[in-house]
Amino acid sequence: MRFALRPTTLLLWLVAVGSITPAAGASAAGALDRAAAPYLVLISIDGFRHDYLDRFPSPALERIAERGVRARSLKPVWPTLTFPNHYSIATGLYPAGHGIVANEFPDEARARWYRYKDRETVQDGRWYAGTPVWVAAERAGIGSAAFYFVGTEADVDGQAPSDWRAFDASVPGEARVEQALAWLKLPEAERPHVITLYFEHVDVASHENGPATPECAAAVRRVDGWIGELLDGIERSPLAGRVSVAVVSDHGQGRYRRDVEPLVLADFLSLDDVDIVESGAFAVLYVRDRDPRRARELRDAINARWRHGRAWLRGEAPAAWRVADSPRMGDVLLQADLGYGVLSRRDKAHKMTAGDHGWPPESMDMHGIFLATGPGLPAGRSIGTIEAVDVYPLLMALAGLPDPRPAAGRSPLLELLR
């Protein structure tokens, strides 16, 4: 598929990257010309490690790379979990800024909890900050629709996608693609210009069987086939020259070393006054009375014992993780080295699955993918590693939307549009 660069579409991109003033492409109220605005389909493949593109045949993803841009890898935010990373991709913010600091965590007062398997909290917009790309599209009057993506089930700052689905893993991938194509066939006044799709299948196969296994390869093949159906449908559509497709993954996958015992906190610590968020590869301790002396005692006791990881107070954690300013983050942060485990108690051993994530974002096994093709993007361009927060400015530009962040940084991806 060859994408033509239309003058009206180019105008909107130049607005987004700051080359001209918003007044040239948008009304004073920020609304875009719906008839001229471009389209964006954002696809997430959960747990798709950066090297799977080279290890497993994936013709649809290769098609995107050949006709667009491929990053060497996508470096996730800390912690390397699904919910904080998806929402960082969608907002361009680190978890401390957007509020989703893990898959589960308490609020600032520690009176209630966000839990990713609890539909009530997932759909409560009060947990989410920032301006996800679909909210920006709604406010600009061009509409959005979501077949799953973290945050799309909630009214974020009072705004949800025009059409969305509550997550249901039983819905086949082909049904998700069919709906996305159906959205693109709606009458212009109803047609969403930003669409999200999510596929969990590679992550599930990796957790159950381990990364880079035959089962994982089969999941890659299935998901790639669905993406191929989507690309074919877009190519046949009258909108083909106006649709950009971006593919991301929230994190990679690794394996536990089974020749070394995990650190088990209850073996040497009393945890009666502590709430714990853990995945097997990391843990966060919330001291119930917030006593800083108790937090230091926990940190020191853990570090005196641990040879394959480290504990930090929140303010001491690596600066690149950007966690110090989050009141929702815990008091003591534990990070295992790649391949090693940490558990609160021995009965939590089930968390150490055959394949897992949650290890440091600096570890290449935790890196995901980024691919994009569409009008204005070069063909066959390879770039280096990018960060999860780098994706948002490009998504906004591809959708013709200005970046609303007060201190919006420059993404290396925006240079591609020049």
Short mmCIF file of C-alpha atoms in Angstrom, two decimals:
data_model
loop_
_atom_site.label_atom_id
_atom_site.label_comp_id
_atom_site.label_asym_id
_atom_site.label_seq_id
_atom_site.Cartn_x
_atom_site.Cartn_y
_atom_site.Cartn_z
CA MET A 1 0.00 0.00 0.00
CA ARG A 2 1.31 3.43 -0.95
CA PHE A 3 0.19 6.37 1.18
CA ALA A 4 -0.40 9.71 -0.49
CA LEU A 5 0.36 12.85 1.50
CA ARG A 6 -2.69 15.04 1.19
CA PRO A 7 -2.28 18.81 1.69
CA THR A 8 -5.03 18.99 4.31
CA THR A 9 -3.50 16.13 6.26
CA LEU A 10 -0.04 17.66 6.10
CA LEU A 11 -1.46 20.89 7.49
CA LEU A 12 -2.76 19.05 10.54
CA TRP A 13 0.57 17.34 11.17
CA LEU A 14 2.39 20.65 11.01
CA VAL A 15 0.01 21.96 13.65
CA ALA A 16 0.81 18.98 15.86
CA VAL A 17 4.58 19.32 15.63
CA GLY A 18 4.46 23.06 16.15
CA SER A 19 5.60 24.18 12.70
CA ILE A 20 2.55 26.41 12.21
CA THR A 21 -0.06 27.87 14.50
CA PRO A 22 -3.11 25.84 15.55
CA ALA A 23 -5.43 28.42 14.03
CA ALA A 24 -4.47 27.25 10.57
CA GLY A 25 -5.86 23.77 11.07
CA ALA A 26 -8.25 24.01 13.99
CA SER A 27 -10.96 26.26 15.31
CA ALA A 28 -10.44 28.52 18.30
CA ALA A 29 -12.19 25.91 20.43
CA GLY A 30 -9.71 23.24 19.28
CA ALA A 31 -12.09 21.34 16.99
CA LEU A 32 -10.66 19.79 13.84
CA ASP A 33 -12.21 19.59 10.40
CA ARG A 34 -13.61 16.06 10.59
CA ALA A 35 -13.79 15.68 6.83
CA ALA A 36 -10.07 16.46 6.44
CA ALA A 37 -8.65 14.87 9.61
CA PRO A 38 -6.45 11.76 9.27
CA TYR A 39 -7.09 8.38 10.92
CA LEU A 40 -5.01 6.44 13.42
CA VAL A 41 -5.26 2.79 14.43
CA LEU A 42 -3.19 2.00 17.54
CA ILE A 43 -2.55 -1.72 18.11
CA SER A 44 -1.03 -3.23 21.23
CA ILE A 45 0.35 -6.78 21.31
CA ASP A 46 0.83 -7.51 25.00
CA GLY A 47 4.16 -9.10 25.87
CA PHE A 48 5.61 -9.02 22.34
CA ARG A 49 9.33 -8.96 23.04
CA HIS A 50 11.56 -6.83 20.82
CA ASP A 51 13.32 -9.80 19.21
CA TYR A 52 10.19 -11.78 18.29
CA LEU A 53 10.02 -9.90 14.98
CA ASP A 54 13.29 -11.53 13.96
CA ARG A 55 12.70 -14.90 15.61
CA PHE A 56 9.20 -15.70 14.36
CA PRO A 57 7.66 -15.25 10.90
CA SER A 58 5.29 -12.29 11.06
CA PRO A 59 4.53 -11.11 7.52
CA ALA A 60 1.95 -8.48 8.51
CA LEU A 61 4.30 -6.80 10.97
CA GLU A 62 7.12 -7.05 8.43
CA ARG A 63 4.81 -5.30 5.97
CA ILE A 64 4.41 -2.39 8.38
CA ALA A 65 8.16 -2.20 8.94
CA GLU A 66 8.91 -2.24 5.20
CA ARG A 67 6.39 0.51 4.49
CA GLY A 68 7.11 2.56 7.56
CA VAL A 69 9.25 2.82 10.66
CA ARG A 70 10.62 0.17 13.01
CA ALA A 71 12.37 0.87 16.30
CA ARG A 72 15.11 -1.44 17.55
CA SER A 73 13.05 -1.77 20.73
CA LEU A 74 10.63 0.05 23.01
CA LYS A 75 11.93 0.57 26.53
CA PRO A 76 9.09 0.33 29.07
CA VAL A 77 8.51 2.46 32.14
CA TRP A 78 8.98 1.13 35.66
CA PRO A 79 7.42 -1.12 36.77
CA THR A 80 7.47 -3.20 33.58
CA LEU A 81 3.82 -4.20 33.88
CA THR A 82 0.87 -3.95 31.51
CA PHE A 83 -1.28 -1.22 33.01
CA PRO A 84 1.33 1.48 33.73
CA ASN A 85 3.01 0.95 30.36
CA HIS A 86 -0.13 0.97 28.26
CA TYR A 87 -1.26 4.16 29.88
CA SER A 88 2.19 5.78 29.47
CA ILE A 89 2.03 5.00 25.75
CA ALA A 90 -1.46 6.51 25.58
CA THR A 91 -0.61 9.71 27.51
CA GLY A 92 3.12 10.36 27.09
CA LEU A 93 3.47 10.50 30.89
CA TYR A 94 5.37 8.39 33.37
CA PRO A 95 3.24 6.56 35.95
CA ALA A 96 3.97 9.21 38.57
CA GLY A 97 2.27 11.69 36.24
CA HIS A 98 -0.69 9.67 35.01
CA GLY A 99 -1.45 7.83 38.25
CA ILE A 100 -1.48 4.18 37.15
CA VAL A 101 1.66 3.14 39.02
CA ALA A 102 1.13 -0.65 38.84
CA ASN A 103 -1.56 -3.18 38.01
CA GLU A 104 -2.73 -2.85 41.62
CA PHE A 105 -2.05 -0.08 44.14
CA PRO A 106 -3.78 2.04 46.84
CA ASP A 107 -4.78 5.67 46.46
CA GLU A 108 -2.93 8.52 48.12
CA ALA A 109 -4.85 8.06 51.38
CA ARG A 110 -4.46 4.26 51.10
CA ALA A 111 -8.15 3.96 51.80
CA ARG A 112 -9.10 2.19 48.55
CA TRP A 113 -7.33 0.16 45.90
CA TYR A 114 -7.11 0.12 42.14
CA ARG A 115 -7.15 -3.49 40.95
CA TYR A 116 -6.82 -4.41 37.30
CA LYS A 117 -9.25 -7.32 37.61
CA ASP A 118 -11.87 -5.20 39.39
CA ARG A 119 -14.22 -3.77 36.76
CA GLU A 120 -15.47 -1.07 39.13
CA THR A 121 -12.04 0.49 39.65
CA VAL A 122 -10.91 -0.01 36.04
CA GLN A 123 -13.96 1.96 34.89
CA ASP A 124 -13.59 4.71 37.50
CA GLY A 125 -12.11 7.73 35.73
CA ARG A 126 -10.91 9.29 38.97
CA TRP A 127 -7.89 6.99 38.94
CA TYR A 128 -6.56 8.27 35.58
CA ALA A 129 -4.74 11.51 34.83
CA GLY A 130 -3.30 12.89 31.61
CA THR A 131 -4.97 13.22 28.22
CA PRO A 132 -5.02 9.88 26.37
CA VAL A 133 -4.99 10.14 22.61
CA TRP A 134 -8.64 9.02 22.39
CA VAL A 135 -9.74 11.75 24.83
CA ALA A 136 -7.90 14.34 22.74
CA ALA A 137 -9.69 13.02 19.64
CA GLU A 138 -13.08 13.29 21.32
CA ARG A 139 -12.42 16.84 22.44
CA ALA A 140 -11.27 17.79 18.95
CA GLY A 141 -14.55 16.49 17.55
CA ILE A 142 -13.09 13.67 15.44
CA GLY A 143 -14.24 10.74 17.60
CA SER A 144 -12.59 7.57 18.87
CA ALA A 145 -13.41 3.91 19.44
CA ALA A 146 -11.65 1.20 21.44
CA PHE A 147 -11.59 -2.56 21.27
CA TYR A 148 -9.63 -2.68 24.52
CA PHE A 149 -6.78 -0.52 25.79
CA VAL A 150 -5.98 0.47 29.36
CA GLY A 151 -8.08 3.50 30.29
CA THR A 152 -10.63 3.26 27.49
CA GLU A 153 -13.34 1.85 29.77
CA ALA A 154 -13.29 4.94 32.01
CA ASP A 155 -14.39 8.56 31.71
CA VAL A 156 -10.97 10.19 31.92
CA ASP A 157 -11.53 13.75 33.03
CA GLY A 158 -15.17 13.20 32.08
CA GLN A 159 -14.50 11.85 28.58
CA ALA A 160 -14.60 8.29 27.20
CA PRO A 161 -14.35 7.00 23.61
CA SER A 162 -17.54 7.30 21.58
CA ASP A 163 -17.62 3.49 21.39
CA TRP A 164 -15.68 1.02 23.52
CA ARG A 165 -15.70 -2.57 24.74
CA ALA A 166 -15.11 -3.92 28.24
CA PHE A 167 -12.24 -6.37 28.17
CA ASP A 168 -13.31 -9.95 27.45
CA ALA A 169 -10.57 -12.40 26.53
CA SER A 170 -13.10 -14.78 24.97
CA VAL A 171 -13.75 -12.41 22.05
CA PRO A 172 -11.79 -13.79 19.06
CA GLY A 173 -9.12 -11.64 17.47
CA GLU A 174 -10.86 -11.71 14.11
CA ALA A 175 -13.99 -10.23 15.71
CA ARG A 176 -11.94 -7.36 17.08
CA VAL A 177 -10.50 -6.65 13.63
CA GLU A 178 -13.92 -6.90 11.98
CA GLN A 179 -15.25 -4.29 14.39
CA ALA A 180 -12.32 -1.96 13.74
CA LEU A 181 -12.96 -2.17 10.00
CA ALA A 182 -16.68 -1.67 10.60
CA TRP A 183 -15.90 1.54 12.49
CA LEU A 184 -13.94 2.79 9.47
CA LYS A 185 -16.98 2.14 7.25
CA LEU A 186 -19.38 4.28 9.30
CA PRO A 187 -20.79 7.49 7.82
CA GLU A 188 -18.34 10.33 8.08
CA ALA A 189 -20.21 12.09 10.88
CA GLU A 190 -20.05 8.94 13.05
CA ARG A 191 -16.71 7.49 11.97
CA PRO A 192 -14.02 7.47 14.70
CA HIS A 193 -10.65 8.85 13.68
CA VAL A 194 -8.69 7.18 16.52
CA ILE A 195 -9.17 3.43 17.05
CA THR A 196 -7.41 1.15 19.53
CA LEU A 197 -7.00 -2.63 19.33
CA TYR A 198 -5.44 -4.94 21.90
CA PHE A 199 -4.28 -8.55 21.67
CA GLU A 200 -3.26 -10.36 24.86
CA HIS A 201 -2.45 -13.72 23.26
CA VAL A 202 1.35 -13.52 23.08
CA ASP A 203 1.58 -12.47 26.72
CA VAL A 204 -0.69 -15.32 27.81
CA ALA A 205 1.30 -17.90 25.86
CA SER A 206 4.59 -16.56 27.23
CA HIS A 207 3.39 -16.63 30.84
CA GLU A 208 2.08 -20.17 30.53
CA ASN A 209 4.89 -21.70 28.47
CA GLY A 210 7.81 -19.31 28.58
CA PRO A 211 9.08 -16.75 26.07
CA ALA A 212 10.26 -17.81 22.61
CA THR A 213 8.59 -21.23 22.91
CA PRO A 214 6.60 -22.99 20.16
CA GLU A 215 3.39 -21.93 21.93
CA CYS A 216 4.60 -18.34 21.92
CA ALA A 217 5.46 -18.60 18.23
CA ALA A 218 1.94 -19.90 17.51
CA ALA A 219 0.44 -16.92 19.34
CA VAL A 220 2.61 -14.54 17.31
CA ARG A 221 1.38 -16.22 14.13
CA ARG A 222 -2.29 -15.85 15.14
CA VAL A 223 -1.98 -12.20 16.09
CA ASP A 224 0.04 -11.39 12.98
CA GLY A 225 -2.70 -13.00 10.88
CA TRP A 226 -5.32 -10.76 12.45
CA ILE A 227 -3.20 -7.68 11.84
CA GLY A 228 -2.81 -8.82 8.22
CA GLU A 229 -6.60 -8.91 7.90
CA LEU A 230 -6.76 -5.39 9.27
CA LEU A 231 -4.14 -4.11 6.81
CA ASP A 232 -5.92 -5.78 3.91
CA GLY A 233 -9.21 -4.20 4.95
CA ILE A 234 -7.63 -0.76 5.20
CA GLU A 235 -6.01 -1.16 1.78
CA ARG A 236 -9.41 -1.92 0.26
CA SER A 237 -10.97 1.06 2.01
CA PRO A 238 -11.47 4.47 0.39
CA LEU A 239 -9.68 5.84 3.48
CA ALA A 240 -6.45 3.94 2.77
CA GLY A 241 -4.41 7.05 2.01
CA ARG A 242 -5.45 8.67 5.29
CA VAL A 243 -4.94 5.84 7.81
CA SER A 244 -1.83 5.43 9.95
CA VAL A 245 -1.22 2.17 11.82
CA ALA A 246 1.02 2.05 14.90
CA VAL A 247 1.92 -1.19 16.69
CA VAL A 248 3.35 -1.26 20.21
CA SER A 249 3.91 -3.71 23.02
CA ASP A 250 3.87 -2.84 26.68
CA HIS A 251 6.85 -4.95 27.73
CA GLY A 252 8.86 -8.03 26.80
CA GLN A 253 9.22 -11.35 28.60
CA GLY A 254 11.94 -13.18 30.51
CA ARG A 255 12.52 -16.41 32.42
CA TYR A 256 13.23 -17.12 36.06
CA ARG A 257 16.38 -18.90 37.01
CA ARG A 258 15.24 -22.10 38.68
CA ASP A 259 18.66 -22.90 40.13
CA VAL A 260 18.43 -20.05 42.67
CA GLU A 261 15.79 -19.64 45.38
CA PRO A 262 13.79 -16.39 45.33
CA LEU A 263 14.12 -13.98 48.21
CA VAL A 264 11.15 -14.69 50.51
CA LEU A 265 10.48 -11.70 52.76
CA ALA A 266 8.44 -13.53 55.37
CA ASP A 267 11.40 -15.82 56.05
CA PHE A 268 13.20 -13.01 57.85
CA LEU A 269 10.76 -10.07 58.22
CA SER A 270 7.51 -9.39 60.03
CA LEU A 271 5.05 -8.06 57.45
CA ASP A 272 2.06 -7.49 59.74
CA ASP A 273 2.18 -3.70 59.25
CA VAL A 274 2.85 -3.78 55.50
CA ASP A 275 0.68 -4.01 52.37
CA ILE A 276 2.49 -5.55 49.42
CA VAL A 277 2.16 -5.32 45.64
CA GLU A 278 4.21 -8.03 43.95
CA SER A 279 4.61 -9.85 40.66
CA GLY A 280 7.46 -12.28 41.28
CA ALA A 281 10.12 -10.06 39.73
CA PHE A 282 9.46 -6.92 41.79
CA ALA A 283 7.57 -5.83 44.89
CA VAL A 284 6.41 -2.57 46.47
CA LEU A 285 5.90 -2.28 50.23
CA TYR A 286 3.35 0.15 51.69
CA VAL A 287 3.98 0.78 55.40
CA ARG A 288 0.52 1.27 56.86
CA ASP A 289 1.40 4.05 59.29
CA ARG A 290 3.90 5.57 56.82
CA ASP A 291 6.62 5.59 59.47
CA PRO A 292 9.85 6.51 57.64
CA ARG A 293 11.94 4.73 60.25
CA ARG A 294 10.06 1.50 59.60
CA ALA A 295 10.57 1.93 55.86
CA ARG A 296 14.32 2.34 56.39
CA GLU A 297 14.41 -0.73 58.62
CA LEU A 298 12.73 -2.79 55.90
CA ARG A 299 15.07 -1.48 53.20
CA ASP A 300 18.18 -2.20 55.26
CA ALA A 301 17.08 -5.65 56.34
CA ILE A 302 16.32 -6.63 52.74
CA ASN A 303 19.56 -5.27 51.31
CA ALA A 304 21.60 -7.00 54.03
CA ARG A 305 20.13 -10.32 52.90
CA TRP A 306 19.62 -9.96 49.15
CA ARG A 307 22.33 -10.83 46.63
CA HIS A 308 20.23 -10.74 43.45
CA GLY A 309 18.29 -7.51 43.75
CA ARG A 310 17.96 -4.31 45.71
CA ALA A 311 15.50 -2.35 47.82
CA TRP A 312 15.15 1.42 47.73
CA LEU A 313 13.10 4.00 49.52
CA ARG A 314 10.91 5.69 46.95
CA GLY A 315 13.07 8.81 46.82
CA GLU A 316 16.24 6.77 46.34
CA ALA A 317 15.14 4.73 43.33
CA PRO A 318 16.98 5.25 40.01
CA ALA A 319 16.16 8.70 38.64
CA ALA A 320 15.29 7.27 35.21
CA TRP A 321 12.33 5.44 36.74
CA ARG A 322 10.64 8.78 37.64
CA VAL A 323 8.88 7.36 40.72
CA ALA A 324 9.92 9.77 43.46
CA ASP A 325 7.04 12.22 43.01
CA SER A 326 4.16 9.75 43.06
CA PRO A 327 2.09 9.64 46.27
CA ARG A 328 0.57 6.39 45.01
CA MET A 329 3.93 4.66 44.90
CA GLY A 330 4.90 2.64 47.97
CA ASP A 331 7.48 3.32 50.66
CA VAL A 332 10.00 0.61 49.74
CA LEU A 333 10.63 -0.57 46.17
CA LEU A 334 12.17 -3.99 45.54
CA GLN A 335 13.62 -4.92 42.18
CA ALA A 336 15.05 -8.36 41.43
CA ASP A 337 17.87 -8.71 38.94
CA LEU A 338 16.87 -10.20 35.60
CA GLY A 339 15.95 -13.85 36.08
CA TYR A 340 15.69 -13.72 39.87
CA GLY A 341 12.58 -13.61 42.06
CA VAL A 342 11.25 -11.94 45.18
CA LEU A 343 8.14 -13.09 47.06
CA SER A 344 6.36 -11.90 50.16
CA ARG A 345 5.63 -15.48 51.27
CA ARG A 346 6.34 -18.95 49.97
CA ASP A 347 2.67 -19.48 49.08
CA LYS A 348 3.09 -16.74 46.45
CA ALA A 349 5.36 -18.95 44.34
CA HIS A 350 2.64 -19.23 41.67
CA LYS A 351 3.52 -15.67 40.67
CA MET A 352 6.81 -16.94 39.23
CA THR A 353 5.29 -18.16 35.97
CA ALA A 354 7.12 -19.89 33.11
CA GLY A 355 7.62 -16.52 31.47
CA ASP A 356 7.29 -13.17 33.19
CA HIS A 357 8.04 -9.46 33.22
CA GLY A 358 8.51 -6.92 36.00
CA TRP A 359 12.31 -6.88 35.81
CA PRO A 360 14.20 -3.58 35.29
CA PRO A 361 13.29 -1.62 32.16
CA GLU A 362 16.99 -1.41 31.35
CA SER A 363 17.00 -5.19 30.69
CA MET A 364 16.59 -5.87 26.98
CA ASP A 365 14.33 -8.86 27.69
CA MET A 366 11.80 -6.35 29.02
CA HIS A 367 11.81 -4.27 25.82
CA GLY A 368 8.86 -4.38 23.44
CA ILE A 369 8.27 -3.25 19.85
CA PHE A 370 7.28 -0.13 17.99
CA LEU A 371 6.25 -0.05 14.32
CA ALA A 372 4.30 2.56 12.39
CA THR A 373 3.25 3.22 8.83
CA GLY A 374 1.10 5.87 7.27
CA PRO A 375 1.03 9.21 5.45
CA GLY A 376 4.06 11.34 6.18
CA LEU A 377 6.23 8.53 7.56
CA PRO A 378 9.27 7.31 5.63
CA ALA A 379 9.33 3.77 4.27
CA GLY A 380 11.78 1.16 5.53
CA ARG A 381 13.29 3.38 8.23
CA SER A 382 14.98 1.71 11.19
CA ILE A 383 15.63 3.73 14.32
CA GLY A 384 17.17 2.97 17.70
CA THR A 385 15.55 2.20 21.02
CA ILE A 386 12.78 4.57 22.06
CA GLU A 387 10.96 4.94 25.37
CA ALA A 388 7.29 4.26 26.00
CA VAL A 389 6.62 7.97 26.58
CA ASP A 390 8.14 8.83 23.17
CA VAL A 391 5.23 7.23 21.32
CA TYR A 392 2.49 9.67 22.35
CA PRO A 393 3.72 12.79 20.49
CA LEU A 394 3.85 10.83 17.24
CA LEU A 395 0.40 9.32 17.81
CA MET A 396 -0.99 12.80 18.35
CA ALA A 397 0.71 14.13 15.23
CA LEU A 398 -0.52 11.22 13.11
CA ALA A 399 -4.06 11.92 14.31
CA GLY A 400 -3.67 15.65 13.60
CA LEU A 401 -3.88 16.57 17.29
CA PRO A 402 -1.73 19.06 19.24
CA ASP A 403 0.17 17.74 22.25
CA PRO A 404 -1.72 19.03 25.33
CA ARG A 405 0.99 18.38 27.91
CA PRO A 406 2.11 21.57 29.66
CA ALA A 407 5.77 20.61 29.37
CA ALA A 408 5.68 18.49 26.24
CA GLY A 409 9.13 17.24 25.34
CA ARG A 410 10.48 16.49 21.91
CA SER A 411 10.10 12.89 20.83
CA PRO A 412 12.73 11.46 18.46
CA LEU A 413 9.80 10.03 16.52
CA LEU A 414 8.55 13.49 15.52
CA GLU A 415 11.74 14.03 13.55
CA LEU A 416 10.51 11.34 11.17
CA LEU A 417 7.64 13.56 10.05
CA ARG A 418 10.02 16.29 8.91
#
